[in-house]
C-alpha cells in the first residue's frame, strides 16, 4: 500500500529555516513524481515545488524561488523540502503528494494530478 508520511514542520521566526521530509513507501521503483503543496484556510491548495524522482528534474514556484529547494534521497525513499528565508506568508499546512506517472501535458502544480497525499504538516512563521 502506498503511503506518504511528512515530518519536519514547526514554528520559526521570519528569516529562519525548516526542512520538511516526505517518506514514501509502496512504489515499486523510484520512477514517480512528487510535489509539495501548501494550503491556508479559505484558499486553494498551492503547489510550491515538484520533482521527477526518476529523472531528478525539479521545479519551484515563483513565490518560493531562491528560498525553497526540493530534493530526493532514493536510498531513504524520501523527498525533502528545504525552506530558507521563511516569511510569515509561508505559514500554511504543507502536504506531500505523489503519482506514478504524469503526462507531458499535465501541469505539475494541479493537485488533481496527484493520487497520493500525506497527512500534512503545519509550518508557522512569525514576524
XYZ file of N, CA and C in Angstrom:
381
model
N 0.850 -1.188 0.000
C 0.000 0.000 0.000
C 0.885 1.237 0.000
N 0.570 2.180 -0.898
C 1.385 3.362 -0.996
C 1.062 4.329 0.141
N 2.116 4.908 0.723
C 1.932 5.770 1.875
C 2.948 6.898 1.845
N 2.506 8.086 2.212
C 3.374 9.250 2.335
C 3.270 9.764 3.768
N 4.398 9.965 4.409
C 4.410 10.450 5.779
C 5.324 11.660 5.863
N 4.739 12.806 6.190
C 5.509 14.041 6.290
C 5.995 14.252 7.716
N 7.080 14.985 7.826
C 7.596 15.403 9.124
C 8.431 16.661 8.925
N 8.719 17.337 10.030
C 9.625 18.479 9.970
C 8.978 19.834 10.099
N 7.675 19.901 10.189
C 7.031 21.193 10.361
C 7.300 21.768 11.737
N 6.890 23.003 11.933
C 7.080 23.634 13.229
C 6.904 25.134 13.129
N 7.368 25.818 14.175
C 7.246 27.271 14.247
C 8.631 27.898 14.231
N 8.797 28.907 13.395
C 10.065 29.632 13.308
C 9.785 31.115 13.159
N 10.802 31.904 13.395
C 10.684 33.343 13.150
C 11.042 33.636 11.692
N 10.578 34.751 11.220
C 10.874 35.162 9.848
C 12.388 35.162 9.624
N 12.777 34.653 8.470
C 14.183 34.526 8.133
C 14.771 33.178 8.480
N 14.036 32.391 9.256
C 14.520 31.083 9.671
C 14.360 30.023 8.595
N 14.742 28.808 8.952
C 14.722 27.682 8.017
C 14.057 26.464 8.644
N 13.470 25.662 7.782
C 12.927 24.362 8.162
C 13.168 23.400 7.005
N 13.277 22.127 7.325
C 13.339 21.107 6.284
C 12.217 20.108 6.517
N 11.357 19.998 5.526
C 10.284 19.021 5.571
C 10.735 17.735 4.895
N 10.282 16.617 5.439
C 10.603 15.311 4.863
C 9.307 14.598 4.497
N 9.365 13.847 3.420
C 8.226 13.040 2.991
C 8.745 11.631 2.732
N 8.457 10.735 3.651
C 8.864 9.341 3.486
C 7.834 8.632 2.627
N 8.299 8.073 1.519
C 7.418 7.451 0.534
C 7.603 5.938 0.562
N 6.523 5.227 0.645
C 6.603 3.766 0.597
C 5.490 3.229 -0.285
N 5.787 2.151 -0.976
C 4.766 1.486 -1.772
C 4.983 1.526 -3.264
N 5.785 2.473 -3.774
C 6.088 2.460 -5.201
C 7.038 1.299 -5.475
N 6.871 0.658 -6.614
C 7.698 -0.499 -6.940
C 9.095 -0.098 -7.390
N 9.262 1.154 -7.825
C 10.591 1.646 -8.162
C 10.647 3.133 -7.858
N 11.739 3.780 -8.187
C 11.920 5.203 -7.895
C 11.555 6.081 -9.090
N 10.654 5.601 -9.908
C 10.252 6.383 -11.071
C 8.839 6.909 -10.848
N 8.763 7.947 -10.010
C 7.465 8.561 -9.747
C 7.665 10.068 -9.649
N 6.588 10.756 -9.487
C 6.599 12.216 -9.405
C 6.080 12.629 -8.039
N 6.695 13.649 -7.493
C 6.283 14.123 -6.177
C 6.273 15.644 -6.155
N 5.448 16.184 -5.313
C 5.362 17.637 -5.185
C 4.974 18.002 -3.772
N 5.325 19.213 -3.412
C 4.895 19.813 -2.147
C 3.860 20.880 -2.463
N 2.760 20.814 -1.738
C 1.723 21.827 -1.817
C 1.557 22.442 -0.441
N 0.915 23.604 -0.407
C 0.578 24.204 0.868
C -0.817 24.797 0.791
N -1.435 24.898 1.953
C -2.805 25.407 1.981
C -3.052 26.161 3.271
N -3.711 27.298 3.122
C -4.184 28.064 4.269
C -5.694 28.045 4.225
N -6.339 28.197 5.374
C -7.810 28.139 5.399
C -8.433 29.145 4.448
N -9.410 28.673 3.690
C -10.131 29.548 2.799
C -9.501 29.750 1.440
N -8.334 29.141 1.228
C -7.648 29.284 -0.056
C -7.421 27.913 -0.682
N -7.209 27.933 -2.000
C -6.917 26.678 -2.701
C -5.511 26.199 -2.360
N -5.338 24.898 -2.538
C -4.025 24.320 -2.315
C -3.066 24.829 -3.391
N -1.891 25.272 -2.960
C -0.920 25.899 -3.848
C 0.326 25.026 -3.969
N 0.721 24.746 -5.211
C 1.937 23.982 -5.416
C 3.165 24.854 -5.220
N 4.182 24.334 -4.530
C 5.391 25.116 -4.301
C 6.635 24.484 -4.908
N 6.697 23.157 -4.973
C 7.886 22.514 -5.528
C 7.530 21.136 -6.051
N 8.227 20.755 -7.135
C 7.959 19.486 -7.811
C 9.278 18.797 -8.127
N 9.245 17.467 -8.088
C 10.415 16.704 -8.501
C 9.989 15.455 -9.251
N 10.663 15.207 -10.375
C 10.545 13.942 -11.078
C 11.614 13.041 -10.460
N 11.197 12.166 -9.580
C 12.151 11.377 -8.808
C 13.006 10.503 -9.724
N 12.434 9.982 -10.779
C 13.197 9.132 -11.673
C 14.258 9.888 -12.448
N 13.919 11.088 -12.907
C 14.842 11.883 -13.720
C 15.653 12.874 -12.894
N 15.158 13.217 -11.710
C 15.863 14.184 -10.876
C 15.591 15.626 -11.223
N 14.682 15.865 -12.145
C 14.375 17.248 -12.511
C 13.434 17.870 -11.486
N 13.594 19.161 -11.287
C 12.817 19.869 -10.281
C 12.233 21.145 -10.856
N 11.249 21.659 -10.130
C 10.625 22.932 -10.496
C 10.068 23.537 -9.220
N 10.296 24.832 -9.052
C 9.738 25.512 -7.884
C 8.908 26.702 -8.340
N 7.899 26.996 -7.556
C 7.021 28.116 -7.877
C 7.756 29.442 -7.718
N 7.320 30.424 -8.471
C 7.959 31.738 -8.405
C 7.904 32.319 -6.998
N 6.848 32.014 -6.273
C 6.668 32.590 -4.933
C 7.738 32.116 -3.941
N 8.401 31.014 -4.251
C 9.411 30.482 -3.318
C 10.778 30.311 -3.978
N 10.882 30.703 -5.234
C 12.139 30.523 -5.961
C 13.267 31.264 -5.263
N 14.390 30.581 -5.140
C 15.540 31.164 -4.473
C 15.530 30.951 -2.969
N 14.427 30.472 -2.433
C 14.326 30.228 -0.989
C 14.066 28.753 -0.667
N 13.270 28.088 -1.486
C 12.909 26.682 -1.246
C 13.625 25.796 -2.257
N 14.024 24.618 -1.805
C 14.665 23.632 -2.669
C 14.056 22.267 -2.414
N 13.733 21.547 -3.472
C 13.217 20.185 -3.346
C 14.308 19.218 -3.763
N 14.418 18.121 -3.033
C 15.445 17.140 -3.342
C 14.963 15.745 -2.951
N 15.765 14.745 -3.288
C 15.377 13.362 -3.017
C 16.558 12.596 -2.467
N 16.259 11.560 -1.696
C 17.251 10.592 -1.260
C 16.664 9.220 -1.570
N 17.094 8.650 -2.678
C 16.492 7.391 -3.121
C 16.773 6.254 -2.152
N 17.919 6.287 -1.496
C 18.242 5.226 -0.546
C 17.265 5.210 0.621
N 16.754 6.395 0.952
C 15.811 6.506 2.066
C 14.367 6.643 1.600
N 14.154 6.629 0.271
C 12.808 6.812 -0.284
C 12.143 8.043 0.314
N 12.873 9.135 0.323
C 12.403 10.352 0.968
C 12.594 11.542 0.037
N 11.598 12.401 0.031
C 11.654 13.676 -0.686
C 11.684 14.787 0.352
N 12.550 15.760 0.133
C 12.740 16.846 1.096
C 12.306 18.179 0.502
N 11.901 19.068 1.379
C 11.676 20.463 1.006
C 12.468 21.314 1.997
N 13.563 21.870 1.523
C 14.365 22.770 2.337
C 13.826 24.175 2.158
N 13.447 24.797 3.257
C 12.839 26.114 3.210
C 13.724 27.085 3.973
N 14.304 28.030 3.268
C 15.145 29.063 3.861
C 14.492 30.426 3.683
N 14.913 31.378 4.469
C 14.361 32.716 4.348
C 12.854 32.747 4.509
N 12.365 32.008 5.475
C 10.915 31.906 5.635
C 10.284 33.245 5.978
N 9.073 33.417 5.454
C 8.307 34.646 5.642
C 6.969 34.313 6.283
N 6.345 35.267 6.958
C 5.022 34.981 7.546
C 4.019 34.453 6.522
N 4.117 34.908 5.296
C 3.171 34.442 4.274
C 3.423 32.990 3.844
N 4.487 32.381 4.318
C 4.725 30.955 4.065
C 3.968 30.076 5.056
N 3.344 30.691 6.053
C 2.575 29.937 7.033
C 1.442 29.185 6.347
N 1.393 27.873 6.571
C 0.398 27.026 5.915
C 0.562 25.596 6.412
N -0.383 24.759 6.044
C -0.189 23.319 6.175
C 0.445 22.838 4.877
N 1.549 22.150 5.001
C 2.280 21.672 3.840
C 1.998 20.182 3.630
N 1.703 19.842 2.381
C 1.359 18.467 2.022
C 2.343 17.935 0.994
N 2.707 16.695 1.150
C 3.474 15.970 0.153
C 2.493 15.171 -0.705
N 2.752 15.140 -2.002
C 1.894 14.399 -2.924
C 2.749 13.580 -3.880
N 2.177 12.520 -4.407
C 2.931 11.677 -5.343
C 1.982 11.003 -6.328
N 2.561 10.671 -7.470
C 1.823 9.935 -8.501
C 2.844 9.152 -9.315
N 2.424 8.021 -9.860
C 3.385 7.174 -10.570
C 3.766 7.751 -11.928
N 2.846 8.465 -12.567
C 3.137 8.995 -13.896
C 2.386 10.298 -14.115
N 3.010 11.205 -14.846
C 2.383 12.449 -15.271
C 2.532 12.564 -16.778
N 1.474 12.945 -17.438
C 1.584 13.203 -18.877
C 2.340 14.506 -19.067
N 2.961 14.631 -20.222
C 3.708 15.853 -20.518
C 2.797 17.075 -20.467
N 1.517 16.870 -20.733
C 0.584 17.999 -20.735
C 0.046 18.317 -19.347
N 0.353 17.487 -18.356
C -0.154 17.730 -17.010
C 0.640 18.827 -16.326
N -0.031 19.792 -15.767
C 0.625 20.845 -15.003
C 1.040 20.268 -13.657
N 2.297 20.421 -13.308
C 2.819 19.749 -12.112
C 2.197 20.278 -10.825
N 1.607 21.474 -10.859
C 1.003 22.056 -9.659
C -0.524 21.996 -9.693
N -1.069 21.108 -10.526
C -2.502 20.838 -10.454
C -2.680 19.697 -9.460
N -3.264 19.990 -8.311
C -3.364 18.986 -7.252
C -4.158 17.756 -7.694
N -5.027 17.919 -8.668
C -5.849 16.790 -9.111
C -5.041 15.756 -9.890
N -3.812 16.090 -10.269
C -2.959 15.132 -10.970
C -2.283 14.146 -10.029
N -2.427 14.351 -8.718
C -1.717 13.514 -7.753
C -2.691 12.576 -7.054
N -2.314 11.306 -7.004
C -3.213 10.288 -6.457
C -2.989 10.038 -4.972
N -1.811 10.374 -4.510
C -1.460 10.017 -3.135
C -1.013 11.264 -2.371
N -1.467 11.349 -1.123
C -1.207 12.529 -0.305
C -0.810 12.127 1.103
N 0.061 12.938 1.680
C 0.372 12.779 3.087
C -0.671 13.475 3.944
N -0.443 13.413 5.240
C -1.425 13.937 6.190
C -1.285 15.438 6.415
N -0.169 16.003 5.983
C 0.063 17.437 6.154
C 0.858 17.730 7.415
N 1.651 18.792 7.342
C 2.425 19.238 8.491
C 2.370 20.763 8.556
N 2.137 21.283 9.742
C 1.942 22.735 9.913
C 3.286 23.446 9.952
N 3.369 24.518 9.194
C 4.514 25.430 9.250
C 3.982 26.807 9.623
N 4.527 27.371 10.694
C 4.105 28.686 11.167
C 5.325 29.586 11.251
N 5.246 30.732 10.586
C 6.350 31.696 10.576
C 5.863 32.983 11.217
N 6.504 33.376 12.277
C 6.114 34.589 12.986
C 6.985 35.759 12.532
N 6.430 36.974 12.587
C 7.182 38.160 12.109
C 8.459 38.394 12.917
